Amino acid sequence: MKLTLAALKSPYAVIVAALMLAAVGVFALPRMATDLLPQFRTPAVQILTLYPGMPAPVVEADITSRLERWTGQSNGISRQVSRSLTGVSIVRDYFREDIDPNTAMSQVSALAASDMYYLPPGTAPPMVMPFDPTAPLPVALLAVSSPTATEKELYDIAYFRLRNLLQGIPGVIAPAVYGGKIRRILARVDPERLQHFDLSPLDVAASLRLQNTLTPVGNVRIGNLDYQLETNGIPEHVEEMNQFPLQLGVTQPVTIADIGVVEDTAQTQSNIVRIDGRRQVYIPIYRQPGANTLGVVSELRTALGGLRASLPNGISLDVVFDQSTFVRHAIRALATEAALGALLAAVMVILFLRSFRASLVIILTIPLSVLVALLGLFLTGHSVNAMTLGGLALAIGRLVDDAIVVLENIVRHRHAGKPINEAIVEGTREVGAPIFVATAATCIVFVPVFFLEGLGKFLFGPLALAVTFAMLASYVIALTVVPIYARRFLGGDGASRVAHGGAEDGTAHGPLS
């Protein structure tokens, strides 16, 4: 009631405020991040530890359980989830929302490094990284192809050069390369020849290791110059390694060439990627925690030109999979459904009120409430996603109810012969409390969502906020904008026509409903 009286005293201020809120909402919409799901804000850290070949039960007992105990000492940790596979240990630490993600990372990193002393010898150092449960799949696949380069050359370019360049793109993580052949220097030995010379494969491995060394030996000052000295025992060509001695005999030493051969080849290929029928490679592109899919893919496509220029001639880079297209389709479909719902609601309002002039303000409450809700989501740091759009679509049918009730009651008092100002004051006073109760009841339904934890709150919290913001905006608009519109446009014959159901001859068809 106080809102209505204040609005009637300063109608132009209310109109200007409504227009400004709508303008700010339009301004904020393109600046909001767009993604399929909301951004995961709960700090979570993943510890990945490798011990190739170790059975899963041993990984669980000797690696996973120890990392759980050590990293579980972090301040603010809420729960742990772990998984043990053959040769792989995965531990995920989830923290409370009030814990800074950087603090969580530093704590877990320090504790995981301290646990290295107690892990089995040969365990790779734990890899500590932020964890985002909303990004299990890559947002894009970047294909690296060439009509002339071999699979081994393509893998080296993608793994050693292109991955480092991709890491410089905002929001991009490029952890692995699929396809191609991984270059390896392999010594192939003949068991019968080894037995003939009374040697073992360990002797061959020791010879290759000891005679492939680059050792700094210090510096020497000669005159006014200071020279850095080093002993480089690494051969320039792989074929030279065949002459490494394995055994020094009385007449002639036994070399690697006597028992086998050293080759510049590749390890056994475990995956094959074909692009246009040719074997090539691709790099999966993931997004960093907090980044949005559309922004990451857009930055990637923008950087492709510079990436191509930094690679050898003949190397092609193409985005063969783009998750942002599915995100755009999903967001567009939700927006279309919401717009269709608003249009149908407007049509039904016009059909039942049978007056375009009265229906206009009711129809305008839909975009005004939606824009105010978007502004609220923008100010609270949320994005445009399937959950927030779903919340707005859910609320659209309810947005017009407040305005319809207020306008109907104002017109009822006007039809009873009361002056326009008295009709507005009395009509709004009578329905103000019921409208507030109905709006509060709708919002209270979503209150339990804010008490959820983990993924439940992360997924449904934005939906509840979208509905709440839209409903509160609809309530305020019904008590401010609708009365001002009624006094300006329904004060005379317009109110009479609305009150009589839109009949031109003044015949009453019943009150608004």
PDB file of N, CA, C and O in Angstrom, residues 266-321:
ATOM      1  N   ALA A 266      58.942 -45.765 -32.618  1.00  0.00           N
ATOM      2  CA  ALA A 266      57.838 -45.312 -31.758  1.00  0.00           C
ATOM      3  C   ALA A 266      57.388 -46.468 -30.889  1.00  0.00           C
ATOM      4  O   ALA A 266      57.571 -47.638 -31.230  1.00  0.00           O
ATOM      5  N   GLN A 267      56.798 -46.110 -29.740  1.00  0.00           N
ATOM      6  CA  GLN A 267      56.273 -47.152 -28.876  1.00  0.00           C
ATOM      7  C   GLN A 267      54.992 -47.725 -29.470  1.00  0.00           C
ATOM      8  O   GLN A 267      54.425 -47.172 -30.416  1.00  0.00           O
ATOM      9  N   THR A 268      54.555 -48.845 -28.927  1.00  0.00           N
ATOM     10  CA  THR A 268      53.362 -49.505 -29.449  1.00  0.00           C
ATOM     11  C   THR A 268      52.180 -48.539 -29.426  1.00  0.00           C
ATOM     12  O   THR A 268      51.866 -47.946 -28.393  1.00  0.00           O
ATOM     13  N   GLN A 269      51.541 -48.364 -30.577  1.00  0.00           N
ATOM     14  CA  GLN A 269      50.451 -47.401 -30.700  1.00  0.00           C
ATOM     15  C   GLN A 269      49.180 -47.968 -30.077  1.00  0.00           C
ATOM     16  O   GLN A 269      48.737 -49.071 -30.398  1.00  0.00           O
ATOM     17  N   SER A 270      48.569 -47.199 -29.148  1.00  0.00           N
ATOM     18  CA  SER A 270      47.375 -47.667 -28.442  1.00  0.00           C
ATOM     19  C   SER A 270      46.102 -46.982 -28.914  1.00  0.00           C
ATOM     20  O   SER A 270      45.007 -47.393 -28.538  1.00  0.00           O
ATOM     21  N   ASN A 271      46.194 -45.915 -29.692  1.00  0.00           N
ATOM     22  CA  ASN A 271      44.993 -45.270 -30.235  1.00  0.00           C
ATOM     23  C   ASN A 271      45.310 -44.673 -31.594  1.00  0.00           C
ATOM     24  O   ASN A 271      46.443 -44.242 -31.855  1.00  0.00           O
ATOM     25  N   ILE A 272      44.311 -44.682 -32.444  1.00  0.00           N
ATOM     26  CA  ILE A 272      44.457 -44.202 -33.819  1.00  0.00           C
ATOM     27  C   ILE A 272      43.376 -43.162 -34.088  1.00  0.00           C
ATOM     28  O   ILE A 272      42.213 -43.350 -33.718  1.00  0.00           O
ATOM     29  N   VAL A 273      43.767 -42.057 -34.681  1.00  0.00           N
ATOM     30  CA  VAL A 273      42.838 -40.989 -35.065  1.00  0.00           C
ATOM     31  C   VAL A 273      42.909 -40.815 -36.572  1.00  0.00           C
ATOM     32  O   VAL A 273      43.996 -40.652 -37.132  1.00  0.00           O
ATOM     33  N   ARG A 274      41.744 -40.886 -37.212  1.00  0.00           N
ATOM     34  CA  ARG A 274      41.696 -40.669 -38.662  1.00  0.00           C
ATOM     35  C   ARG A 274      40.873 -39.425 -38.956  1.00  0.00           C
ATOM     36  O   ARG A 274      39.771 -39.253 -38.436  1.00  0.00           O
ATOM     37  N   ILE A 275      41.417 -38.553 -39.779  1.00  0.00           N
ATOM     38  CA  ILE A 275      40.743 -37.342 -40.233  1.00  0.00           C
ATOM     39  C   ILE A 275      40.750 -37.360 -41.754  1.00  0.00           C
ATOM     40  O   ILE A 275      41.817 -37.369 -42.375  1.00  0.00           O
ATOM     41  N   ASP A 276      39.539 -37.398 -42.330  1.00  0.00           N
ATOM     42  CA  ASP A 276      39.405 -37.516 -43.788  1.00  0.00           C
ATOM     43  C   ASP A 276      40.137 -38.743 -44.301  1.00  0.00           C
ATOM     44  O   ASP A 276      40.753 -38.713 -45.383  1.00  0.00           O
ATOM     45  N   GLY A 277      40.099 -39.816 -43.518  1.00  0.00           N
ATOM     46  CA  GLY A 277      40.696 -41.069 -43.959  1.00  0.00           C
ATOM     47  C   GLY A 277      42.175 -41.206 -43.674  1.00  0.00           C
ATOM     48  O   GLY A 277      42.727 -42.290 -43.852  1.00  0.00           O
ATOM     49  N   ARG A 278      42.838 -40.122 -43.234  1.00  0.00           N
ATOM     50  CA  ARG A 278      44.275 -40.183 -42.957  1.00  0.00           C
ATOM     51  C   ARG A 278      44.508 -40.213 -41.452  1.00  0.00           C
ATOM     52  O   ARG A 278      43.779 -39.585 -40.691  1.00  0.00           O
ATOM     53  N   ARG A 279      45.545 -40.938 -41.047  1.00  0.00           N
ATOM     54  CA  ARG A 279      45.894 -40.988 -39.629  1.00  0.00           C
ATOM     55  C   ARG A 279      46.509 -39.659 -39.203  1.00  0.00           C
ATOM     56  O   ARG A 279      47.535 -39.239 -39.734  1.00  0.00           O
ATOM     57  N   GLN A 280      45.875 -38.998 -38.245  1.00  0.00           N
ATOM     58  CA  GLN A 280      46.341 -37.714 -37.756  1.00  0.00           C
ATOM     59  C   GLN A 280      46.251 -37.712 -36.239  1.00  0.00           C
ATOM     60  O   GLN A 280      46.104 -38.770 -35.609  1.00  0.00           O
ATOM     61  N   VAL A 281      46.294 -36.532 -35.610  1.00  0.00           N
ATOM     62  CA  VAL A 281      46.188 -36.420 -34.160  1.00  0.00           C
ATOM     63  C   VAL A 281      45.198 -35.310 -33.819  1.00  0.00           C
ATOM     64  O   VAL A 281      44.876 -34.459 -34.656  1.00  0.00           O
ATOM     65  N   TYR A 282      44.716 -35.334 -32.577  1.00  0.00           N
ATOM     66  CA  TYR A 282      43.882 -34.220 -32.105  1.00  0.00           C
ATOM     67  C   TYR A 282      44.193 -33.948 -30.636  1.00  0.00           C
ATOM     68  O   TYR A 282      44.693 -34.821 -29.905  1.00  0.00           O
ATOM     69  N   ILE A 283      43.876 -32.718 -30.218  1.00  0.00           N
ATOM     70  CA  ILE A 283      44.091 -32.283 -28.840  1.00  0.00           C
ATOM     71  C   ILE A 283      42.735 -31.928 -28.243  1.00  0.00           C
ATOM     72  O   ILE A 283      42.042 -31.052 -28.769  1.00  0.00           O
ATOM     73  N   PRO A 284      42.316 -32.598 -27.168  1.00  0.00           N
ATOM     74  CA  PRO A 284      41.064 -32.195 -26.509  1.00  0.00           C
ATOM     75  C   PRO A 284      41.278 -30.911 -25.713  1.00  0.00           C
ATOM     76  O   PRO A 284      42.267 -30.769 -24.989  1.00  0.00           O
ATOM     77  N   ILE A 285      40.352 -29.977 -25.856  1.00  0.00           N
ATOM     78  CA  ILE A 285      40.426 -28.687 -25.172  1.00  0.00           C
ATOM     79  C   ILE A 285      39.420 -28.690 -24.029  1.00  0.00           C
ATOM     80  O   ILE A 285      38.213 -28.840 -24.262  1.00  0.00           O
ATOM     81  N   TYR A 286      39.913 -28.541 -22.809  1.00  0.00           N
ATOM     82  CA  TYR A 286      39.049 -28.437 -21.636  1.00  0.00           C
ATOM     83  C   TYR A 286      39.044 -26.993 -21.139  1.00  0.00           C
ATOM     84  O   TYR A 286      39.946 -26.216 -21.463  1.00  0.00           O
ATOM     85  N   ARG A 287      38.039 -26.659 -20.368  1.00  0.00           N
ATOM     86  CA  ARG A 287      37.986 -25.311 -19.802  1.00  0.00           C
ATOM     87  C   ARG A 287      38.408 -25.334 -18.345  1.00  0.00           C
ATOM     88  O   ARG A 287      38.158 -26.301 -17.622  1.00  0.00           O
ATOM     89  N   GLN A 288      39.058 -24.264 -17.932  1.00  0.00           N
ATOM     90  CA  GLN A 288      39.481 -24.145 -16.549  1.00  0.00           C
ATOM     91  C   GLN A 288      38.270 -23.912 -15.645  1.00  0.00           C
ATOM     92  O   GLN A 288      37.239 -23.407 -16.100  1.00  0.00           O
ATOM     93  N   PRO A 289      38.373 -24.280 -14.355  1.00  0.00           N
ATOM     94  CA  PRO A 289      37.262 -24.018 -13.438  1.00  0.00           C
ATOM     95  C   PRO A 289      36.901 -22.540 -13.416  1.00  0.00           C
ATOM     96  O   PRO A 289      37.765 -21.676 -13.298  1.00  0.00           O
ATOM     97  N   GLY A 290      35.621 -22.250 -13.558  1.00  0.00           N
ATOM     98  CA  GLY A 290      35.150 -20.875 -13.571  1.00  0.00           C
ATOM     99  C   GLY A 290      35.002 -20.284 -14.953  1.00  0.00           C
ATOM    100  O   GLY A 290      34.277 -19.307 -15.127  1.00  0.00           O
ATOM    101  N   ALA A 291      35.683 -20.858 -15.953  1.00  0.00           N
ATOM    102  CA  ALA A 291      35.548 -20.355 -17.320  1.00  0.00           C
ATOM    103  C   ALA A 291      34.259 -20.898 -17.925  1.00  0.00           C
ATOM    104  O   ALA A 291      33.735 -21.930 -17.506  1.00  0.00           O
ATOM    105  N   ASN A 292      33.739 -20.197 -18.938  1.00  0.00           N
ATOM    106  CA  ASN A 292      32.516 -20.668 -19.582  1.00  0.00           C
ATOM    107  C   ASN A 292      32.825 -21.197 -20.967  1.00  0.00           C
ATOM    108  O   ASN A 292      33.780 -20.766 -21.630  1.00  0.00           O
ATOM    109  N   THR A 293      32.010 -22.134 -21.414  1.00  0.00           N
ATOM    110  CA  THR A 293      32.265 -22.857 -22.656  1.00  0.00           C
ATOM    111  C   THR A 293      32.332 -21.923 -23.855  1.00  0.00           C
ATOM    112  O   THR A 293      33.254 -22.010 -24.686  1.00  0.00           O
ATOM    113  N   LEU A 294      31.369 -21.016 -23.977  1.00  0.00           N
ATOM    114  CA  LEU A 294      31.323 -20.131 -25.140  1.00  0.00           C
ATOM    115  C   LEU A 294      32.550 -19.242 -25.196  1.00  0.00           C
ATOM    116  O   LEU A 294      33.117 -19.007 -26.274  1.00  0.00           O
ATOM    117  N   GLY A 295      32.981 -18.726 -24.043  1.00  0.00           N
ATOM    118  CA  GLY A 295      34.154 -17.860 -24.021  1.00  0.00           C
ATOM    119  C   GLY A 295      35.423 -18.606 -24.400  1.00  0.00           C
ATOM    120  O   GLY A 295      36.258 -18.086 -25.152  1.00  0.00           O
ATOM    121  N   VAL A 296      35.575 -19.836 -23.901  1.00  0.00           N
ATOM    122  CA  VAL A 296      36.785 -20.610 -24.204  1.00  0.00           C
ATOM    123  C   VAL A 296      36.860 -20.941 -25.692  1.00  0.00           C
ATOM    124  O   VAL A 296      37.905 -20.773 -26.330  1.00  0.00           O
ATOM    125  N   VAL A 297      35.759 -21.399 -26.266  1.00  0.00           N
ATOM    126  CA  VAL A 297      35.759 -21.754 -27.691  1.00  0.00           C
ATOM    127  C   VAL A 297      35.966 -20.520 -28.551  1.00  0.00           C
ATOM    128  O   VAL A 297      36.682 -20.553 -29.565  1.00  0.00           O
ATOM    129  N   SER A 298      35.374 -19.398 -28.157  1.00  0.00           N
ATOM    130  CA  SER A 298      35.568 -18.161 -28.920  1.00  0.00           C
ATOM    131  C   SER A 298      37.030 -17.729 -28.901  1.00  0.00           C
ATOM    132  O   SER A 298      37.589 -17.335 -29.935  1.00  0.00           O
ATOM    133  N   GLU A 299      37.667 -17.788 -27.716  1.00  0.00           N
ATOM    134  CA  GLU A 299      39.085 -17.432 -27.619  1.00  0.00           C
ATOM    135  C   GLU A 299      39.941 -18.388 -28.445  1.00  0.00           C
ATOM    136  O   GLU A 299      40.922 -17.966 -29.083  1.00  0.00           O
ATOM    137  N   LEU A 300      39.586 -19.665 -28.432  1.00  0.00           N
ATOM    138  CA  LEU A 300      40.341 -20.649 -29.212  1.00  0.00           C
ATOM    139  C   LEU A 300      40.265 -20.344 -30.706  1.00  0.00           C
ATOM    140  O   LEU A 300      41.295 -20.340 -31.401  1.00  0.00           O
ATOM    141  N   ARG A 301      39.081 -20.083 -31.203  1.00  0.00           N
ATOM    142  CA  ARG A 301      38.929 -19.797 -32.632  1.00  0.00           C
ATOM    143  C   ARG A 301      39.641 -18.496 -33.015  1.00  0.00           C
ATOM    144  O   ARG A 301      40.204 -18.394 -34.106  1.00  0.00           O
ATOM    145  N   THR A 302      39.641 -17.527 -32.124  1.00  0.00           N
ATOM    146  CA  THR A 302      40.340 -16.271 -32.400  1.00  0.00           C
ATOM    147  C   THR A 302      41.850 -16.488 -32.493  1.00  0.00           C
ATOM    148  O   THR A 302      42.528 -15.848 -33.304  1.00  0.00           O
ATOM    149  N   ALA A 303      42.372 -17.403 -31.663  1.00  0.00           N
ATOM    150  CA  ALA A 303      43.818 -17.628 -31.617  1.00  0.00           C
ATOM    151  C   ALA A 303      44.316 -18.573 -32.693  1.00  0.00           C
ATOM    152  O   ALA A 303      45.541 -18.746 -32.839  1.00  0.00           O
ATOM    153  N   LEU A 304      43.426 -19.212 -33.456  1.00  0.00           N
ATOM    154  CA  LEU A 304      43.868 -20.208 -34.446  1.00  0.00           C
ATOM    155  C   LEU A 304      44.808 -19.625 -35.484  1.00  0.00           C
ATOM    156  O   LEU A 304      45.770 -20.273 -35.901  1.00  0.00           O
ATOM    157  N   GLY A 305      44.542 -18.401 -35.926  1.00  0.00           N
ATOM    158  CA  GLY A 305      45.403 -17.796 -36.946  1.00  0.00           C
ATOM    159  C   GLY A 305      46.838 -17.657 -36.474  1.00  0.00           C
ATOM    160  O   GLY A 305      47.783 -18.016 -37.187  1.00  0.00           O
ATOM    161  N   GLY A 306      47.024 -17.158 -35.253  1.00  0.00           N
ATOM    162  CA  GLY A 306      48.374 -17.033 -34.715  1.00  0.00           C
ATOM    163  C   GLY A 306      49.031 -18.374 -34.464  1.00  0.00           C
ATOM    164  O   GLY A 306      50.250 -18.523 -34.642  1.00  0.00           O
ATOM    165  N   LEU A 307      48.247 -19.370 -34.069  1.00  0.00           N
ATOM    166  CA  LEU A 307      48.805 -20.703 -33.840  1.00  0.00           C
ATOM    167  C   LEU A 307      49.306 -21.314 -35.145  1.00  0.00           C
ATOM    168  O   LEU A 307      50.382 -21.927 -35.178  1.00  0.00           O
ATOM    169  N   ARG A 308      48.543 -21.152 -36.214  1.00  0.00           N
ATOM    170  CA  ARG A 308      48.970 -21.711 -37.507  1.00  0.00           C
ATOM    171  C   ARG A 308      50.276 -21.071 -37.972  1.00  0.00           C
ATOM    172  O   ARG A 308      51.142 -21.742 -38.535  1.00  0.00           O
ATOM    173  N   ALA A 309      50.431 -19.772 -37.740  1.00  0.00           N
ATOM    174  CA  ALA A 309      51.636 -19.081 -38.194  1.00  0.00           C
ATOM    175  C   ALA A 309      52.880 -19.538 -37.442  1.00  0.00           C
ATOM    176  O   ALA A 309      53.994 -19.424 -37.972  1.00  0.00           O
ATOM    177  N   SER A 310      52.719 -20.044 -36.225  1.00  0.00           N
ATOM    178  CA  SER A 310      53.874 -20.468 -35.432  1.00  0.00           C
ATOM    179  C   SER A 310      54.283 -21.914 -35.696  1.00  0.00           C
ATOM    180  O   SER A 310      55.290 -22.367 -35.151  1.00  0.00           O
ATOM    181  N   LEU A 311      53.531 -22.634 -36.521  1.00  0.00           N
ATOM    182  CA  LEU A 311      53.832 -24.034 -36.808  1.00  0.00           C
ATOM    183  C   LEU A 311      54.494 -24.168 -38.172  1.00  0.00           C
ATOM    184  O   LEU A 311      54.415 -23.258 -39.010  1.00  0.00           O
ATOM    185  N   PRO A 312      55.170 -25.296 -38.434  1.00  0.00           N
ATOM    186  CA  PRO A 312      55.796 -25.506 -39.746  1.00  0.00           C
ATOM    187  C   PRO A 312      54.775 -25.460 -40.876  1.00  0.00           C
ATOM    188  O   PRO A 312      53.574 -25.683 -40.674  1.00  0.00           O
ATOM    189  N   ASN A 313      55.248 -25.157 -42.046  1.00  0.00           N
ATOM    190  CA  ASN A 313      54.380 -25.106 -43.222  1.00  0.00           C
ATOM    191  C   ASN A 313      53.740 -26.472 -43.471  1.00  0.00           C
ATOM    192  O   ASN A 313      54.369 -27.515 -43.304  1.00  0.00           O
ATOM    193  N   GLY A 314      52.488 -26.430 -43.894  1.00  0.00           N
ATOM    194  CA  GLY A 314      51.778 -27.657 -44.213  1.00  0.00           C
ATOM    195  C   GLY A 314      50.998 -28.242 -43.057  1.00  0.00           C
ATOM    196  O   GLY A 314      50.259 -29.215 -43.239  1.00  0.00           O
ATOM    197  N   ILE A 315      51.122 -27.687 -41.844  1.00  0.00           N
ATOM    198  CA  ILE A 315      50.388 -28.178 -40.687  1.00  0.00           C
ATOM    199  C   ILE A 315      49.051 -27.432 -40.605  1.00  0.00           C
ATOM    200  O   ILE A 315      49.018 -26.200 -40.570  1.00  0.00           O
ATOM    201  N   SER A 316      47.967 -28.182 -40.572  1.00  0.00           N
ATOM    202  CA  SER A 316      46.628 -27.583 -40.527  1.00  0.00           C
ATOM    203  C   SER A 316      46.022 -27.772 -39.142  1.00  0.00           C
ATOM    204  O   SER A 316      46.191 -28.825 -38.514  1.00  0.00           O
ATOM    205  N   LEU A 317      45.318 -26.739 -38.689  1.00  0.00           N
ATOM    206  CA  LEU A 317      44.603 -26.788 -37.414  1.00  0.00           C
ATOM    207  C   LEU A 317      43.120 -26.560 -37.690  1.00  0.00           C
ATOM    208  O   LEU A 317      42.754 -25.562 -38.312  1.00  0.00           O
ATOM    209  N   ASP A 318      42.282 -27.466 -37.240  1.00  0.00           N
ATOM    210  CA  ASP A 318      40.842 -27.359 -37.464  1.00  0.00           C
ATOM    211  C   ASP A 318      40.101 -27.800 -36.210  1.00  0.00           C
ATOM    212  O   ASP A 318      40.471 -28.798 -35.570  1.00  0.00           O
ATOM    213  N   VAL A 319      39.053 -27.067 -35.862  1.00  0.00           N
ATOM    214  CA  VAL A 319      38.176 -27.451 -34.752  1.00  0.00           C
ATOM    215  C   VAL A 319      37.142 -28.422 -35.304  1.00  0.00           C
ATOM    216  O   VAL A 319      36.231 -28.033 -36.037  1.00  0.00           O
ATOM    217  N   VAL A 320      37.294 -29.708 -34.990  1.00  0.00           N
ATOM    218  CA  VAL A 320      36.414 -30.733 -35.552  1.00  0.00           C
ATOM    219  C   VAL A 320      35.232 -31.046 -34.633  1.00  0.00           C
ATOM    220  O   VAL A 320      34.296 -31.720 -35.048  1.00  0.00           O
ATOM    221  N   PHE A 321      35.296 -30.577 -33.401  1.00  0.00           N
ATOM    222  CA  PHE A 321      34.168 -30.729 -32.473  1.00  0.00           C
ATOM    223  C   PHE A 321      34.072 -29.466 -31.645  1.00  0.00           C
ATOM    224  O   PHE A 321      35.078 -28.966 -31.136  1.00  0.00           O
TER     225      PHE A 321
END
